[in-house]
XYZ file of C-alpha atoms in Angstrom:
375
model
C 14.798 4.863 24.412
C 11.426 3.677 25.719
C 8.052 4.306 23.806
C 4.902 2.739 22.456
C 3.458 0.343 19.654
C 1.141 -2.025 18.266
C 1.955 -5.537 18.787
C 0.553 -8.615 17.179
C 1.494 -11.595 19.476
C -0.448 -14.081 16.649
C -2.813 -15.361 14.762
C -5.956 -14.385 15.102
C -5.447 -11.813 17.883
C -6.129 -8.145 18.063
C -3.252 -5.264 18.410
C -2.242 -4.616 21.711
C -0.761 -1.356 22.424
C 2.182 -1.377 25.315
C 5.681 -0.348 26.191
C 8.567 -1.017 23.503
C 12.476 -0.645 23.790
C 12.968 0.889 20.557
C 16.851 1.275 19.323
C 19.125 4.127 18.467
C 20.567 4.636 14.496
C 23.354 2.074 13.754
C 25.359 2.303 10.915
C 23.275 3.653 7.940
C 19.865 4.252 9.641
C 18.096 7.010 11.159
C 15.181 7.563 13.816
C 12.135 9.097 12.902
C 9.516 10.545 14.702
C 6.360 9.772 13.017
C 3.234 12.108 12.401
C 0.735 9.571 11.019
C 0.893 6.119 9.962
C -1.955 4.242 7.491
C -4.256 1.525 8.141
C -3.254 -0.646 5.236
C -5.167 -4.004 4.754
C -1.565 -5.542 4.325
C -0.964 -5.736 7.779
C -4.174 -7.424 8.154
C -2.855 -10.017 6.680
C -0.310 -10.653 9.358
C -3.538 -11.081 11.680
C -4.771 -13.871 9.636
C -2.276 -15.070 9.124
C -2.099 -14.808 4.903
C 1.174 -13.194 5.061
C 4.089 -15.851 6.716
C 6.507 -13.387 9.436
C 9.483 -15.422 10.759
C 8.288 -15.644 14.157
C 5.706 -13.527 16.580
C 5.526 -10.469 17.854
C 5.186 -8.128 15.291
C 4.988 -4.217 15.247
C 2.605 -3.828 12.424
C 2.548 -0.931 9.694
C 4.717 -0.047 6.755
C 2.687 3.610 5.524
C 4.134 6.836 7.437
C 5.790 9.912 7.565
C 7.445 11.983 9.935
C 10.739 14.205 11.205
C 14.378 12.635 11.290
C 15.659 12.621 14.806
C 18.731 11.162 14.741
C 21.321 9.618 12.041
C 23.395 7.260 12.429
C 26.995 6.601 11.357
C 27.478 6.540 7.533
C 24.260 7.824 6.610
C 24.088 10.699 3.379
C 21.556 12.479 2.006
C 19.653 12.849 5.337
C 20.139 14.845 8.499
C 17.901 15.978 11.716
C 15.016 17.770 10.964
C 14.526 16.188 7.570
C 11.047 15.447 6.426
C 10.599 12.183 5.341
C 8.165 9.300 4.222
C 8.348 5.763 4.335
C 8.764 3.374 2.020
C 7.739 -0.335 2.400
C 10.428 -1.334 -0.605
C 13.964 -0.321 0.627
C 15.726 1.194 -2.274
C 19.397 0.965 -2.555
C 20.288 1.857 -5.576
C 23.394 -0.309 -6.597
C 21.849 -4.031 -6.558
C 20.632 -5.343 -9.917
C 17.133 -4.692 -10.124
C 17.807 -1.155 -8.530
C 20.641 -1.082 -11.745
C 17.714 -1.806 -13.628
C 15.418 0.467 -12.768
C 13.444 -1.634 -10.653
C 13.836 0.001 -7.268
C 10.843 -1.729 -6.009
C 12.379 -5.122 -6.719
C 15.547 -3.814 -4.405
C 17.446 -6.756 -3.302
C 17.499 -5.046 0.017
C 13.678 -6.618 0.393
C 14.907 -9.892 0.653
C 14.665 -9.486 4.384
C 10.887 -7.818 5.172
C 9.045 -10.337 6.993
C 11.997 -11.756 8.656
C 12.622 -8.381 10.473
C 16.636 -8.350 11.101
C 18.207 -4.520 10.187
C 18.991 -4.191 7.375
C 22.840 -2.855 8.986
C 23.941 -5.506 10.946
C 20.858 -8.027 10.803
C 19.824 -7.785 14.629
C 16.585 -6.577 15.837
C 15.727 -2.874 17.098
C 12.800 -3.227 18.785
C 11.841 -5.219 21.848
C 8.326 -5.905 23.651
C 8.363 -7.627 26.964
C 12.005 -8.862 26.794
C 11.759 -10.400 23.385
C 12.643 -9.071 20.029
C 9.901 -7.597 18.054
C 9.783 -8.343 13.683
C 9.124 -4.484 12.237
C 5.638 -5.111 9.675
C 8.463 -4.299 6.223
C 11.780 -3.387 8.334
C 9.764 0.279 9.759
C 6.611 -1.056 12.013
C 5.016 2.676 12.133
C 2.412 1.834 14.516
C 4.959 3.749 16.928
C 5.132 6.872 17.280
C 9.007 6.897 16.304
C 11.156 3.788 14.164
C 14.809 2.954 14.164
C 15.086 2.094 10.501
C 17.760 2.462 7.454
C 18.039 5.051 4.862
C 17.501 3.363 2.227
C 13.471 2.505 3.671
C 13.002 6.917 3.550
C 12.079 9.374 0.806
C 13.203 13.150 1.777
C 9.917 15.059 0.759
C 9.627 18.832 1.111
C 8.946 20.445 3.918
C 6.194 22.374 3.513
C 3.913 19.265 2.558
C 1.661 18.268 5.510
C 3.168 15.036 7.096
C -0.482 13.482 7.887
C -1.242 13.511 4.225
C 2.078 12.583 3.012
C 2.184 9.345 4.103
C -0.257 7.848 2.589
C 1.952 8.281 -0.268
C 3.932 5.263 1.239
C 1.824 2.409 -0.172
C -1.189 2.414 -0.662
C -1.434 5.783 -3.672
C 1.817 4.753 -4.727
C 0.597 1.212 -5.434
C -2.692 1.689 -6.634
C -1.415 4.864 -9.274
C 0.949 2.801 -10.690
C -1.321 -0.326 -11.356
C -2.668 1.782 -13.524
C -0.240 4.524 -15.302
C 2.874 1.927 -14.331
C 2.607 -1.914 -15.137
C -1.038 -2.112 -16.359
C 0.275 1.153 -19.294
C -3.214 3.000 -19.474
C -3.505 4.618 -22.714
C -5.915 7.960 -23.085
C -9.393 6.165 -24.744
C -8.784 2.774 -23.109
C -11.262 1.623 -20.855
C -10.092 0.544 -17.718
C -11.928 -1.685 -15.110
C -10.617 -1.340 -11.336
C -11.830 -4.363 -8.719
C -12.062 -3.192 -5.227
C -11.714 0.244 -4.467
C -10.126 0.546 -0.927
C -6.997 2.441 0.137
C -5.486 0.917 -3.226
C -8.104 0.783 -5.697
C -9.183 4.079 -5.827
C -5.533 5.189 -6.563
C -5.441 2.916 -9.234
C -8.810 4.810 -10.443
C -7.002 7.990 -9.830
C -4.423 6.660 -12.141
C -6.480 5.167 -14.391
C -8.215 8.606 -14.977
C -5.201 10.902 -15.120
C -3.643 8.772 -17.944
C -6.538 9.864 -20.258
C -9.062 6.675 -19.988
C -12.494 6.977 -21.977
C -14.103 4.788 -19.183
C -12.988 3.765 -15.608
C -15.434 1.149 -14.883
C -14.755 0.190 -10.679
C -16.536 -2.847 -9.155
C -17.251 -2.533 -5.049
C -20.097 -4.445 -2.717
C -19.869 -1.085 -0.927
C -22.102 1.303 -1.894
C -20.228 4.541 0.451
C -16.889 3.134 -1.744
C -18.504 3.228 -5.160
C -19.908 6.880 -4.187
C -16.365 7.211 -3.063
C -15.147 6.116 -6.941
C -17.245 8.467 -8.143
C -15.358 11.262 -6.925
C -12.286 10.514 -7.642
C -12.557 9.549 -11.317
C -14.716 6.559 -11.719
C -17.133 6.725 -14.807
C -19.048 3.523 -14.187
C -19.241 1.511 -10.912
C -20.465 -1.975 -10.122
C -22.003 -3.885 -7.219
C -20.210 -7.546 -8.525
C -18.760 -8.683 -11.135
C -21.478 -10.413 -13.039
C -23.721 -6.266 -12.878
C -20.052 -5.629 -14.470
C -19.806 -7.951 -17.424
C -22.933 -7.219 -18.602
C -22.191 -3.435 -18.901
C -18.960 -3.364 -19.973
C -20.061 -5.918 -22.664
C -22.593 -3.524 -23.729
C -20.168 -0.311 -23.187
C -17.011 -1.651 -25.426
C -19.512 -3.451 -27.905
C -18.357 -6.673 -26.923
C -14.404 -5.510 -27.185
C -14.321 -5.688 -23.076
C -11.376 -3.678 -21.876
C -8.147 -2.823 -22.808
C -7.196 -3.397 -18.779
C -8.349 -4.594 -15.821
C -6.682 -4.012 -11.759
C -7.289 -6.252 -9.166
C -7.176 -4.356 -6.216
C -9.437 -5.987 -3.781
C -7.975 -6.388 -0.014
C -7.970 -9.840 0.074
C -7.343 -12.009 -3.989
C -8.944 -15.323 -4.349
C -7.884 -17.944 -6.878
C -11.380 -16.699 -9.050
C -10.379 -13.065 -8.844
C -7.992 -13.537 -11.945
C -9.965 -15.522 -13.986
C -12.791 -13.339 -13.437
C -10.320 -10.163 -14.710
C -9.261 -11.684 -17.561
C -13.805 -11.991 -18.636
C -13.796 -8.813 -18.193
C -10.429 -8.277 -20.532
C -10.721 -7.872 -24.234
C -7.869 -8.961 -27.207
C -4.554 -8.079 -26.039
C -5.573 -7.095 -22.924
C -3.767 -6.972 -19.620
C -4.865 -8.037 -16.323
C -3.048 -6.708 -13.416
C -2.677 -8.368 -9.929
C -2.288 -6.159 -6.913
C -4.358 -7.541 -4.765
C -2.770 -9.825 -1.560
C -4.095 -13.128 -1.094
C -2.993 -16.215 1.415
C 0.717 -17.128 0.649
C -1.031 -20.127 0.679
C -3.091 -20.059 -1.754
C -1.618 -21.697 -4.856
C -5.161 -22.165 -6.338
C -6.095 -20.048 -9.205
C -9.269 -20.466 -11.738
C -7.443 -19.347 -15.568
C -8.526 -20.295 -18.840
C -5.414 -20.781 -20.855
C -7.466 -21.567 -23.616
C -9.068 -17.491 -23.699
C -5.326 -16.540 -22.362
C -3.230 -18.250 -25.334
C -5.791 -17.226 -27.988
C -6.708 -13.944 -27.302
C -3.041 -13.176 -26.316
C -4.174 -11.893 -22.749
C -1.144 -10.819 -20.591
C -1.468 -11.027 -17.111
C 1.162 -9.202 -14.818
C 1.791 -9.275 -10.775
C 2.322 -5.862 -9.299
C 4.516 -4.490 -6.549
C 4.674 -0.693 -5.488
C 2.933 -0.254 -8.241
C 5.877 -0.903 -10.469
C 6.862 2.177 -9.671
C 10.846 3.491 -8.142
C 10.057 4.724 -4.730
C 12.171 7.754 -4.547
C 11.573 8.846 -7.619
C 7.799 8.083 -7.219
C 7.184 9.825 -3.930
C 8.288 13.007 -4.422
C 6.639 13.190 -8.002
C 3.017 12.236 -6.699
C 3.431 14.905 -3.604
C 4.661 17.803 -6.553
C 1.268 15.693 -8.343
C -0.545 16.857 -4.734
C 0.389 20.184 -4.501
C -0.151 21.402 -7.843
C -4.145 20.044 -7.556
C -3.569 17.001 -10.059
C -3.894 14.131 -7.186
C -6.595 13.817 -4.264
C -4.782 12.793 -0.878
C -6.659 14.314 1.786
C -10.359 13.263 0.908
C -8.706 9.240 1.195
C -8.038 9.723 4.759
C -11.812 9.277 5.538
C -11.264 8.794 9.531
C -8.157 9.651 11.883
C -7.438 7.622 15.132
C -4.868 7.641 17.886
C -2.954 4.535 18.128
C -5.161 2.785 21.736
C -8.052 3.004 18.575
C -6.093 1.295 16.114
C -8.238 -2.502 16.683
C -11.275 -0.178 15.628
C -9.831 0.806 12.398
C -9.653 -2.566 11.609
C -12.650 -2.707 12.223
C -13.684 -0.281 9.941
C -12.196 -1.455 7.367
C -13.587 -4.526 7.605
C -16.677 -3.100 7.400
C -15.997 -1.247 4.304
C -16.466 2.649 6.463
C -12.703 3.866 4.499
C -10.484 4.862 1.852
C -7.737 4.607 4.293
C -7.648 5.326 7.823
C -5.087 6.385 9.547
C -3.413 6.897 13.250
C -2.096 10.288 13.819
C 0.071 11.192 16.114
C 0.299 13.935 19.017
C 2.737 15.322 21.756
C 0.696 12.902 24.211
C 2.032 9.556 22.319
C 5.860 10.729 22.412
């Protein structure tokens, strides 16, 4: 079918909304008519070149929701009309990581940035006669996607699709970074560095886990206000300000857990997080940085003698097939705020403005919302 999509033709360029050709589902695949797509900072790393891909062009987007419109041969558990959320990490349920309870590290994710379809190694999207890499094998910056069944999770049909898209990446990543990877316990002091689409949900997760204090470091004033609305107890403009106050609030013991959720992590952020973390505490690295950046500031003396943990995290350490419906269930019961996260909605044609607004700190999460005019 012919539709449209936001294509990136090279590093440093803007997203180009143009006609694309989308293939029909093959073995194990479904086609989905999307309702919405989140504007995640991870796609910005494609623009800056921080995330390497096999080649350009790339169709962006990996946080979406919609309705299954076509089902390919060999698909099980999905049918036309089902409501689904995309998972930027596919989950087969059978590979060694999945079998060990680590769906977020599924082996099917090996080609996330190569763009080759899981089913047969070919490409489902073409633009101007060229193969196009879909971000995370999804490419939700288009009103239609053809993806493998391992990359979508069925949800209840009464959940608003525009909001459901949020749990495909940012919400789950942030929530799990606090509840699973950091393993926040009741009464603990938690620091969250960066209050964007992921960090705000680390705040929600830490608060829900019973943290005594959820202390947020965020340079943008409006985001500090939003963080307080979503469960933060204290907010600081800078790490320097936070260090003094965290020391005072905890009587010198510092944070039990620190979670780094800045949009573009730098090497010095790791040492900052460790310095904010007390003896025997844990610092979680959730934010993404440039793939070529291998320099990290780290006091090995402090790491060893104060027995601190430094832990990476992808998808919040959660299993997509379990976490996505669970979090949407919390939303339905009023225990997780999602509506408040979608601060501005855009048409696909306004995607570059959406990303400029993200750079300017104007949103928690900008959302592209598709209408009948897009199809």
